[in-house]
Amino acid sequence: MGIGHEQIRIVLRNDLSEISKLHRELGNFGQKCCLSPRTLFELNLILEEVLANVIAYAYGDNQQHEIMVQADLSDGELVIEVEDDGRPFNPLQVPPPDLERPLAQRKVGGLGLHLVRELTSSIEYDRKDGKNRLVMKQTIEGLQPGDRRT
Protein backbone atom coordinates (compact mmCIF):
# COMPACT_ATOMS: atom_id res chain seq x y z
CA MET A 1 0.00 0.00 0.00
CA GLY A 2 1.40 3.41 -1.01
CA ILE A 3 1.53 6.54 1.06
CA GLY A 4 -1.20 9.12 0.89
CA HIS A 5 -1.51 11.89 -1.60
CA GLU A 6 -0.36 15.42 -0.80
CA GLN A 7 -0.29 18.43 -3.08
CA ILE A 8 0.76 22.05 -2.81
CA ARG A 9 0.20 24.87 -5.27
CA ILE A 10 2.11 28.14 -4.87
CA VAL A 11 1.71 31.22 -7.03
CA LEU A 12 4.76 33.48 -7.00
CA ARG A 13 5.55 36.85 -8.54
CA ASN A 14 8.55 37.17 -10.88
CA ASP A 15 10.70 38.61 -8.11
CA LEU A 16 13.65 36.94 -6.36
CA SER A 17 12.24 38.00 -2.98
CA GLU A 18 9.50 35.39 -3.54
CA ILE A 19 12.00 32.55 -3.09
CA SER A 20 11.77 32.91 0.71
CA LYS A 21 7.98 32.42 0.41
CA LEU A 22 8.68 29.32 -1.68
CA HIS A 23 11.01 27.90 1.02
CA ARG A 24 8.36 28.51 3.73
CA GLU A 25 5.61 26.79 1.74
CA LEU A 26 7.88 23.86 0.84
CA GLY A 27 8.85 23.48 4.51
CA ASN A 28 5.17 23.10 5.45
CA PHE A 29 4.64 20.66 2.57
CA GLY A 30 7.71 18.65 3.61
CA GLN A 31 6.45 18.37 7.17
CA LYS A 32 3.00 17.29 6.05
CA CYS A 33 4.52 14.66 3.72
CA CYS A 34 7.20 13.51 6.22
CA LEU A 35 9.98 14.25 3.72
CA SER A 36 13.53 13.70 4.92
CA PRO A 37 15.68 16.82 5.39
CA ARG A 38 17.76 15.72 2.38
CA THR A 39 14.71 15.38 0.11
CA LEU A 40 13.39 18.75 1.25
CA PHE A 41 16.82 20.32 0.65
CA GLU A 42 16.90 18.85 -2.89
CA LEU A 43 13.34 20.02 -3.60
CA ASN A 44 14.23 23.56 -2.49
CA LEU A 45 17.42 23.49 -4.59
CA ILE A 46 15.62 22.26 -7.74
CA LEU A 47 12.89 24.87 -7.48
CA GLU A 48 15.25 27.68 -6.55
CA GLU A 49 17.37 27.00 -9.67
CA VAL A 50 14.36 26.78 -11.98
CA LEU A 51 12.69 29.89 -10.51
CA ALA A 52 15.87 31.98 -10.54
CA ASN A 53 16.23 31.19 -14.26
CA VAL A 54 12.61 32.06 -15.01
CA ILE A 55 12.81 35.32 -13.04
CA ALA A 56 16.15 36.33 -14.60
CA TYR A 57 15.51 35.40 -18.24
CA ALA A 58 11.85 34.74 -19.07
CA TYR A 59 10.51 38.28 -19.15
CA GLY A 60 11.52 41.18 -21.35
CA ASP A 61 9.28 43.71 -19.64
CA ASN A 62 9.04 45.26 -16.20
CA GLN A 63 5.53 43.95 -15.61
CA GLN A 64 4.44 41.67 -12.81
CA HIS A 65 3.97 38.04 -13.86
CA GLU A 66 2.80 34.96 -12.01
CA ILE A 67 4.80 31.76 -11.82
CA MET A 68 2.88 28.71 -10.69
CA VAL A 69 4.68 25.99 -8.73
CA GLN A 70 2.98 22.75 -7.90
CA ALA A 71 4.33 19.75 -6.00
CA ASP A 72 2.40 16.53 -5.87
CA LEU A 73 3.47 13.52 -3.79
CA SER A 74 1.75 10.24 -4.50
CA ASP A 75 2.95 6.69 -3.87
CA GLY A 76 6.58 7.64 -3.36
CA GLU A 77 6.89 9.85 -6.44
CA LEU A 78 7.20 13.59 -6.22
CA VAL A 79 5.98 15.45 -9.31
CA ILE A 80 7.10 19.08 -9.46
CA GLU A 81 5.59 21.44 -12.01
CA VAL A 82 6.60 25.00 -12.83
CA GLU A 83 4.54 27.09 -15.24
CA ASP A 84 5.31 30.61 -16.45
CA ASP A 85 4.08 32.97 -19.17
CA GLY A 86 7.57 34.10 -20.16
CA ARG A 87 9.22 33.88 -23.56
CA PRO A 88 9.52 30.33 -24.93
CA PHE A 89 12.46 28.45 -23.46
CA ASN A 90 13.10 24.72 -23.42
CA PRO A 91 15.82 24.07 -20.83
CA LEU A 92 16.21 20.51 -22.12
CA GLN A 93 17.82 21.91 -25.28
CA VAL A 94 20.66 23.47 -23.27
CA PRO A 95 23.70 21.19 -23.64
CA PRO A 96 25.15 19.87 -20.38
CA PRO A 97 28.24 21.76 -19.18
CA ASP A 98 31.64 20.27 -20.01
CA LEU A 99 32.76 19.42 -16.50
CA GLU A 100 36.05 17.99 -17.77
CA ARG A 101 37.41 21.35 -18.97
CA PRO A 102 39.31 23.60 -16.58
CA LEU A 103 37.04 26.14 -14.90
CA ALA A 104 38.63 29.08 -16.74
CA GLN A 105 37.77 27.51 -20.14
CA ARG A 106 34.14 26.63 -19.42
CA LYS A 107 31.17 28.58 -20.72
CA VAL A 108 29.30 30.56 -18.10
CA GLY A 109 25.98 29.04 -17.03
CA GLY A 110 24.37 25.66 -17.31
CA LEU A 111 25.48 24.34 -13.92
CA GLY A 112 22.13 25.00 -12.23
CA LEU A 113 20.26 23.10 -14.92
CA HIS A 114 22.85 20.31 -14.72
CA LEU A 115 22.15 20.09 -10.98
CA VAL A 116 18.39 19.93 -11.61
CA ARG A 117 18.92 17.08 -14.10
CA GLU A 118 21.08 15.21 -11.59
CA LEU A 119 18.51 15.52 -8.78
CA THR A 120 15.46 14.44 -10.77
CA SER A 121 14.55 11.12 -12.35
CA SER A 122 12.88 12.78 -15.35
CA ILE A 123 12.21 16.23 -16.80
CA GLU A 124 9.65 17.13 -19.47
CA TYR A 125 9.00 20.47 -21.12
CA ASP A 126 6.11 21.71 -23.19
CA ARG A 127 4.69 25.05 -24.27
CA LYS A 128 0.94 25.46 -24.52
CA ASP A 129 -1.39 28.45 -24.55
CA GLY A 130 1.56 30.87 -24.29
CA LYS A 131 3.02 29.18 -21.22
CA ASN A 132 6.20 27.25 -20.51
CA ARG A 133 5.57 24.12 -18.46
CA LEU A 134 8.38 22.14 -16.86
CA VAL A 135 7.50 18.87 -15.12
CA MET A 136 10.17 17.17 -13.01
CA LYS A 137 9.83 13.86 -11.23
CA GLN A 138 11.78 12.58 -8.26
CA THR A 139 11.45 9.17 -6.60
CA ILE A 140 11.24 9.44 -2.82
CA GLU A 141 13.01 6.49 -1.22
CA GLY A 142 11.79 4.66 1.84
CA LEU A 143 8.71 6.66 2.83
CA GLN A 144 6.23 4.58 4.76
CA PRO A 145 2.71 5.52 5.87
CA GLY A 146 2.97 7.23 9.23
CA ASP A 147 6.72 7.89 8.92
CA ARG A 148 7.79 10.88 10.94
CA ARG A 149 11.18 12.00 9.70
CA THR A 150 13.13 14.79 11.35
JSON list of C-alpha atoms in Angstrom, two decimals:
[
{"chain": "A", "resi": 1, "resn": "MET", "atom": "CA", "xyz": [0.00, 0.00, 0.00]},
{"chain": "A", "resi": 2, "resn": "GLY", "atom": "CA", "xyz": [1.40, 3.41, -1.01]},
{"chain": "A", "resi": 3, "resn": "ILE", "atom": "CA", "xyz": [1.53, 6.54, 1.06]},
{"chain": "A", "resi": 4, "resn": "GLY", "atom": "CA", "xyz": [-1.20, 9.12, 0.89]},
{"chain": "A", "resi": 5, "resn": "HIS", "atom": "CA", "xyz": [-1.51, 11.89, -1.60]},
{"chain": "A", "resi": 6, "resn": "GLU", "atom": "CA", "xyz": [-0.36, 15.42, -0.80]},
{"chain": "A", "resi": 7, "resn": "GLN", "atom": "CA", "xyz": [-0.29, 18.43, -3.08]},
{"chain": "A", "resi": 8, "resn": "ILE", "atom": "CA", "xyz": [0.76, 22.05, -2.81]},
{"chain": "A", "resi": 9, "resn": "ARG", "atom": "CA", "xyz": [0.20, 24.87, -5.27]},
{"chain": "A", "resi": 10, "resn": "ILE", "atom": "CA", "xyz": [2.11, 28.14, -4.87]},
{"chain": "A", "resi": 11, "resn": "VAL", "atom": "CA", "xyz": [1.71, 31.22, -7.03]},
{"chain": "A", "resi": 12, "resn": "LEU", "atom": "CA", "xyz": [4.76, 33.48, -7.00]},
{"chain": "A", "resi": 13, "resn": "ARG", "atom": "CA", "xyz": [5.55, 36.85, -8.54]},
{"chain": "A", "resi": 14, "resn": "ASN", "atom": "CA", "xyz": [8.55, 37.17, -10.88]},
{"chain": "A", "resi": 15, "resn": "ASP", "atom": "CA", "xyz": [10.70, 38.61, -8.11]},
{"chain": "A", "resi": 16, "resn": "LEU", "atom": "CA", "xyz": [13.65, 36.94, -6.36]},
{"chain": "A", "resi": 17, "resn": "SER", "atom": "CA", "xyz": [12.24, 38.00, -2.98]},
{"chain": "A", "resi": 18, "resn": "GLU", "atom": "CA", "xyz": [9.50, 35.39, -3.54]},
{"chain": "A", "resi": 19, "resn": "ILE", "atom": "CA", "xyz": [12.00, 32.55, -3.09]},
{"chain": "A", "resi": 20, "resn": "SER", "atom": "CA", "xyz": [11.77, 32.91, 0.71]},
{"chain": "A", "resi": 21, "resn": "LYS", "atom": "CA", "xyz": [7.98, 32.42, 0.41]},
{"chain": "A", "resi": 22, "resn": "LEU", "atom": "CA", "xyz": [8.68, 29.32, -1.68]},
{"chain": "A", "resi": 23, "resn": "HIS", "atom": "CA", "xyz": [11.01, 27.90, 1.02]},
{"chain": "A", "resi": 24, "resn": "ARG", "atom": "CA", "xyz": [8.36, 28.51, 3.73]},
{"chain": "A", "resi": 25, "resn": "GLU", "atom": "CA", "xyz": [5.61, 26.79, 1.74]},
{"chain": "A", "resi": 26, "resn": "LEU", "atom": "CA", "xyz": [7.88, 23.86, 0.84]},
{"chain": "A", "resi": 27, "resn": "GLY", "atom": "CA", "xyz": [8.85, 23.48, 4.51]},
{"chain": "A", "resi": 28, "resn": "ASN", "atom": "CA", "xyz": [5.17, 23.10, 5.45]},
{"chain": "A", "resi": 29, "resn": "PHE", "atom": "CA", "xyz": [4.64, 20.66, 2.57]},
{"chain": "A", "resi": 30, "resn": "GLY", "atom": "CA", "xyz": [7.71, 18.65, 3.61]},
{"chain": "A", "resi": 31, "resn": "GLN", "atom": "CA", "xyz": [6.45, 18.37, 7.17]},
{"chain": "A", "resi": 32, "resn": "LYS", "atom": "CA", "xyz": [3.00, 17.29, 6.05]},
{"chain": "A", "resi": 33, "resn": "CYS", "atom": "CA", "xyz": [4.52, 14.66, 3.72]},
{"chain": "A", "resi": 34, "resn": "CYS", "atom": "CA", "xyz": [7.20, 13.51, 6.22]},
{"chain": "A", "resi": 35, "resn": "LEU", "atom": "CA", "xyz": [9.98, 14.25, 3.72]},
{"chain": "A", "resi": 36, "resn": "SER", "atom": "CA", "xyz": [13.53, 13.70, 4.92]},
{"chain": "A", "resi": 37, "resn": "PRO", "atom": "CA", "xyz": [15.68, 16.82, 5.39]},
{"chain": "A", "resi": 38, "resn": "ARG", "atom": "CA", "xyz": [17.76, 15.72, 2.38]},
{"chain": "A", "resi": 39, "resn": "THR", "atom": "CA", "xyz": [14.71, 15.38, 0.11]},
{"chain": "A", "resi": 40, "resn": "LEU", "atom": "CA", "xyz": [13.39, 18.75, 1.25]},
{"chain": "A", "resi": 41, "resn": "PHE", "atom": "CA", "xyz": [16.82, 20.32, 0.65]},
{"chain": "A", "resi": 42, "resn": "GLU", "atom": "CA", "xyz": [16.90, 18.85, -2.89]},
{"chain": "A", "resi": 43, "resn": "LEU", "atom": "CA", "xyz": [13.34, 20.02, -3.60]},
{"chain": "A", "resi": 44, "resn": "ASN", "atom": "CA", "xyz": [14.23, 23.56, -2.49]},
{"chain": "A", "resi": 45, "resn": "LEU", "atom": "CA", "xyz": [17.42, 23.49, -4.59]},
{"chain": "A", "resi": 46, "resn": "ILE", "atom": "CA", "xyz": [15.62, 22.26, -7.74]},
{"chain": "A", "resi": 47, "resn": "LEU", "atom": "CA", "xyz": [12.89, 24.87, -7.48]},
{"chain": "A", "resi": 48, "resn": "GLU", "atom": "CA", "xyz": [15.25, 27.68, -6.55]},
{"chain": "A", "resi": 49, "resn": "GLU", "atom": "CA", "xyz": [17.37, 27.00, -9.67]},
{"chain": "A", "resi": 50, "resn": "VAL", "atom": "CA", "xyz": [14.36, 26.78, -11.98]},
{"chain": "A", "resi": 51, "resn": "LEU", "atom": "CA", "xyz": [12.69, 29.89, -10.51]},
{"chain": "A", "resi": 52, "resn": "ALA", "atom": "CA", "xyz": [15.87, 31.98, -10.54]},
{"chain": "A", "resi": 53, "resn": "ASN", "atom": "CA", "xyz": [16.23, 31.19, -14.26]},
{"chain": "A", "resi": 54, "resn": "VAL", "atom": "CA", "xyz": [12.61, 32.06, -15.01]},
{"chain": "A", "resi": 55, "resn": "ILE", "atom": "CA", "xyz": [12.81, 35.32, -13.04]},
{"chain": "A", "resi": 56, "resn": "ALA", "atom": "CA", "xyz": [16.15, 36.33, -14.60]},
{"chain": "A", "resi": 57, "resn": "TYR", "atom": "CA", "xyz": [15.51, 35.40, -18.24]},
{"chain": "A", "resi": 58, "resn": "ALA", "atom": "CA", "xyz": [11.85, 34.74, -19.07]},
{"chain": "A", "resi": 59, "resn": "TYR", "atom": "CA", "xyz": [10.51, 38.28, -19.15]},
{"chain": "A", "resi": 60, "resn": "GLY", "atom": "CA", "xyz": [11.52, 41.18, -21.35]},
{"chain": "A", "resi": 61, "resn": "ASP", "atom": "CA", "xyz": [9.28, 43.71, -19.64]},
{"chain": "A", "resi": 62, "resn": "ASN", "atom": "CA", "xyz": [9.04, 45.26, -16.20]},
{"chain": "A", "resi": 63, "resn": "GLN", "atom": "CA", "xyz": [5.53, 43.95, -15.61]},
{"chain": "A", "resi": 64, "resn": "GLN", "atom": "CA", "xyz": [4.44, 41.67, -12.81]},
{"chain": "A", "resi": 65, "resn": "HIS", "atom": "CA", "xyz": [3.97, 38.04, -13.86]},
{"chain": "A", "resi": 66, "resn": "GLU", "atom": "CA", "xyz": [2.80, 34.96, -12.01]},
{"chain": "A", "resi": 67, "resn": "ILE", "atom": "CA", "xyz": [4.80, 31.76, -11.82]},
{"chain": "A", "resi": 68, "resn": "MET", "atom": "CA", "xyz": [2.88, 28.71, -10.69]},
{"chain": "A", "resi": 69, "resn": "VAL", "atom": "CA", "xyz": [4.68, 25.99, -8.73]},
{"chain": "A", "resi": 70, "resn": "GLN", "atom": "CA", "xyz": [2.98, 22.75, -7.90]},
{"chain": "A", "resi": 71, "resn": "ALA", "atom": "CA", "xyz": [4.33, 19.75, -6.00]},
{"chain": "A", "resi": 72, "resn": "ASP", "atom": "CA", "xyz": [2.40, 16.53, -5.87]},
{"chain": "A", "resi": 73, "resn": "LEU", "atom": "CA", "xyz": [3.47, 13.52, -3.79]},
{"chain": "A", "resi": 74, "resn": "SER", "atom": "CA", "xyz": [1.75, 10.24, -4.50]},
{"chain": "A", "resi": 75, "resn": "ASP", "atom": "CA", "xyz": [2.95, 6.69, -3.87]},
{"chain": "A", "resi": 76, "resn": "GLY", "atom": "CA", "xyz": [6.58, 7.64, -3.36]},
{"chain": "A", "resi": 77, "resn": "GLU", "atom": "CA", "xyz": [6.89, 9.85, -6.44]},
{"chain": "A", "resi": 78, "resn": "LEU", "atom": "CA", "xyz": [7.20, 13.59, -6.22]},
{"chain": "A", "resi": 79, "resn": "VAL", "atom": "CA", "xyz": [5.98, 15.45, -9.31]},
{"chain": "A", "resi": 80, "resn": "ILE", "atom": "CA", "xyz": [7.10, 19.08, -9.46]},
{"chain": "A", "resi": 81, "resn": "GLU", "atom": "CA", "xyz": [5.59, 21.44, -12.01]},
{"chain": "A", "resi": 82, "resn": "VAL", "atom": "CA", "xyz": [6.60, 25.00, -12.83]},
{"chain": "A", "resi": 83, "resn": "GLU", "atom": "CA", "xyz": [4.54, 27.09, -15.24]},
{"chain": "A", "resi": 84, "resn": "ASP", "atom": "CA", "xyz": [5.31, 30.61, -16.45]},
{"chain": "A", "resi": 85, "resn": "ASP", "atom": "CA", "xyz": [4.08, 32.97, -19.17]},
{"chain": "A", "resi": 86, "resn": "GLY", "atom": "CA", "xyz": [7.57, 34.10, -20.16]},
{"chain": "A", "resi": 87, "resn": "ARG", "atom": "CA", "xyz": [9.22, 33.88, -23.56]},
{"chain": "A", "resi": 88, "resn": "PRO", "atom": "CA", "xyz": [9.52, 30.33, -24.93]},
{"chain": "A", "resi": 89, "resn": "PHE", "atom": "CA", "xyz": [12.46, 28.45, -23.46]},
{"chain": "A", "resi": 90, "resn": "ASN", "atom": "CA", "xyz": [13.10, 24.72, -23.42]},
{"chain": "A", "resi": 91, "resn": "PRO", "atom": "CA", "xyz": [15.82, 24.07, -20.83]},
{"chain": "A", "resi": 92, "resn": "LEU", "atom": "CA", "xyz": [16.21, 20.51, -22.12]},
{"chain": "A", "resi": 93, "resn": "GLN", "atom": "CA", "xyz": [17.82, 21.91, -25.28]},
{"chain": "A", "resi": 94, "resn": "VAL", "atom": "CA", "xyz": [20.66, 23.47, -23.27]},
{"chain": "A", "resi": 95, "resn": "PRO", "atom": "CA", "xyz": [23.70, 21.19, -23.64]},
{"chain": "A", "resi": 96, "resn": "PRO", "atom": "CA", "xyz": [25.15, 19.87, -20.38]},
{"chain": "A", "resi": 97, "resn": "PRO", "atom": "CA", "xyz": [28.24, 21.76, -19.18]},
{"chain": "A", "resi": 98, "resn": "ASP", "atom": "CA", "xyz": [31.64, 20.27, -20.01]},
{"chain": "A", "resi": 99, "resn": "LEU", "atom": "CA", "xyz": [32.76, 19.42, -16.50]},
{"chain": "A", "resi": 100, "resn": "GLU", "atom": "CA", "xyz": [36.05, 17.99, -17.77]},
{"chain": "A", "resi": 101, "resn": "ARG", "atom": "CA", "xyz": [37.41, 21.35, -18.97]},
{"chain": "A", "resi": 102, "resn": "PRO", "atom": "CA", "xyz": [39.31, 23.60, -16.58]},
{"chain": "A", "resi": 103, "resn": "LEU", "atom": "CA", "xyz": [37.04, 26.14, -14.90]},
{"chain": "A", "resi": 104, "resn": "ALA", "atom": "CA", "xyz": [38.63, 29.08, -16.74]},
{"chain": "A", "resi": 105, "resn": "GLN", "atom": "CA", "xyz": [37.77, 27.51, -20.14]},
{"chain": "A", "resi": 106, "resn": "ARG", "atom": "CA", "xyz": [34.14, 26.63, -19.42]},
{"chain": "A", "resi": 107, "resn": "LYS", "atom": "CA", "xyz": [31.17, 28.58, -20.72]},
{"chain": "A", "resi": 108, "resn": "VAL", "atom": "CA", "xyz": [29.30, 30.56, -18.10]},
{"chain": "A", "resi": 109, "resn": "GLY", "atom": "CA", "xyz": [25.98, 29.04, -17.03]},
{"chain": "A", "resi": 110, "resn": "GLY", "atom": "CA", "xyz": [24.37, 25.66, -17.31]},
{"chain": "A", "resi": 111, "resn": "LEU", "atom": "CA", "xyz": [25.48, 24.34, -13.92]},
{"chain": "A", "resi": 112, "resn": "GLY", "atom": "CA", "xyz": [22.13, 25.00, -12.23]},
{"chain": "A", "resi": 113, "resn": "LEU", "atom": "CA", "xyz": [20.26, 23.10, -14.92]},
{"chain": "A", "resi": 114, "resn": "HIS", "atom": "CA", "xyz": [22.85, 20.31, -14.72]},
{"chain": "A", "resi": 115, "resn": "LEU", "atom": "CA", "xyz": [22.15, 20.09, -10.98]},
{"chain": "A", "resi": 116, "resn": "VAL", "atom": "CA", "xyz": [18.39, 19.93, -11.61]},
{"chain": "A", "resi": 117, "resn": "ARG", "atom": "CA", "xyz": [18.92, 17.08, -14.10]},
{"chain": "A", "resi": 118, "resn": "GLU", "atom": "CA", "xyz": [21.08, 15.21, -11.59]},
{"chain": "A", "resi": 119, "resn": "LEU", "atom": "CA", "xyz": [18.51, 15.52, -8.78]},
{"chain": "A", "resi": 120, "resn": "THR", "atom": "CA", "xyz": [15.46, 14.44, -10.77]},
{"chain": "A", "resi": 121, "resn": "SER", "atom": "CA", "xyz": [14.55, 11.12, -12.35]},
{"chain": "A", "resi": 122, "resn": "SER", "atom": "CA", "xyz": [12.88, 12.78, -15.35]},
{"chain": "A", "resi": 123, "resn": "ILE", "atom": "CA", "xyz": [12.21, 16.23, -16.80]},
{"chain": "A", "resi": 124, "resn": "GLU", "atom": "CA", "xyz": [9.65, 17.13, -19.47]},
{"chain": "A", "resi": 125, "resn": "TYR", "atom": "CA", "xyz": [9.00, 20.47, -21.12]},
{"chain": "A", "resi": 126, "resn": "ASP", "atom": "CA", "xyz": [6.11, 21.71, -23.19]},
{"chain": "A", "resi": 127, "resn": "ARG", "atom": "CA", "xyz": [4.69, 25.05, -24.27]},
{"chain": "A", "resi": 128, "resn": "LYS", "atom": "CA", "xyz": [0.94, 25.46, -24.52]},
{"chain": "A", "resi": 129, "resn": "ASP", "atom": "CA", "xyz": [-1.39, 28.45, -24.55]},
{"chain": "A", "resi": 130, "resn": "GLY", "atom": "CA", "xyz": [1.56, 30.87, -24.29]},
{"chain": "A", "resi": 131, "resn": "LYS", "atom": "CA", "xyz": [3.02, 29.18, -21.22]},
{"chain": "A", "resi": 132, "resn": "ASN", "atom": "CA", "xyz": [6.20, 27.25, -20.51]},
{"chain": "A", "resi": 133, "resn": "ARG", "atom": "CA", "xyz": [5.57, 24.12, -18.46]},
{"chain": "A", "resi": 134, "resn": "LEU", "atom": "CA", "xyz": [8.38, 22.14, -16.86]},
{"chain": "A", "resi": 135, "resn": "VAL", "atom": "CA", "xyz": [7.50, 18.87, -15.12]},
{"chain": "A", "resi": 136, "resn": "MET", "atom": "CA", "xyz": [10.17, 17.17, -13.01]},
{"chain": "A", "resi": 137, "resn": "LYS", "atom": "CA", "xyz": [9.83, 13.86, -11.23]},
{"chain": "A", "resi": 138, "resn": "GLN", "atom": "CA", "xyz": [11.78, 12.58, -8.26]},
{"chain": "A", "resi": 139, "resn": "THR", "atom": "CA", "xyz": [11.45, 9.17, -6.60]},
{"chain": "A", "resi": 140, "resn": "ILE", "atom": "CA", "xyz": [11.24, 9.44, -2.82]},
{"chain": "A", "resi": 141, "resn": "GLU", "atom": "CA", "xyz": [13.01, 6.49, -1.22]},
{"chain": "A", "resi": 142, "resn": "GLY", "atom": "CA", "xyz": [11.79, 4.66, 1.84]},
{"chain": "A", "resi": 143, "resn": "LEU", "atom": "CA", "xyz": [8.71, 6.66, 2.83]},
{"chain": "A", "resi": 144, "resn": "GLN", "atom": "CA", "xyz": [6.23, 4.58, 4.76]},
{"chain": "A", "resi": 145, "resn": "PRO", "atom": "CA", "xyz": [2.71, 5.52, 5.87]},
{"chain": "A", "resi": 146, "resn": "GLY", "atom": "CA", "xyz": [2.97, 7.23, 9.23]},
{"chain": "A", "resi": 147, "resn": "ASP", "atom": "CA", "xyz": [6.72, 7.89, 8.92]},
{"chain": "A", "resi": 148, "resn": "ARG", "atom": "CA", "xyz": [7.79, 10.88, 10.94]},
{"chain": "A", "resi": 149, "resn": "ARG", "atom": "CA", "xyz": [11.18, 12.00, 9.70]},
{"chain": "A", "resi": 150, "resn": "THR", "atom": "CA", "xyz": [13.13, 14.79, 11.35]}
]
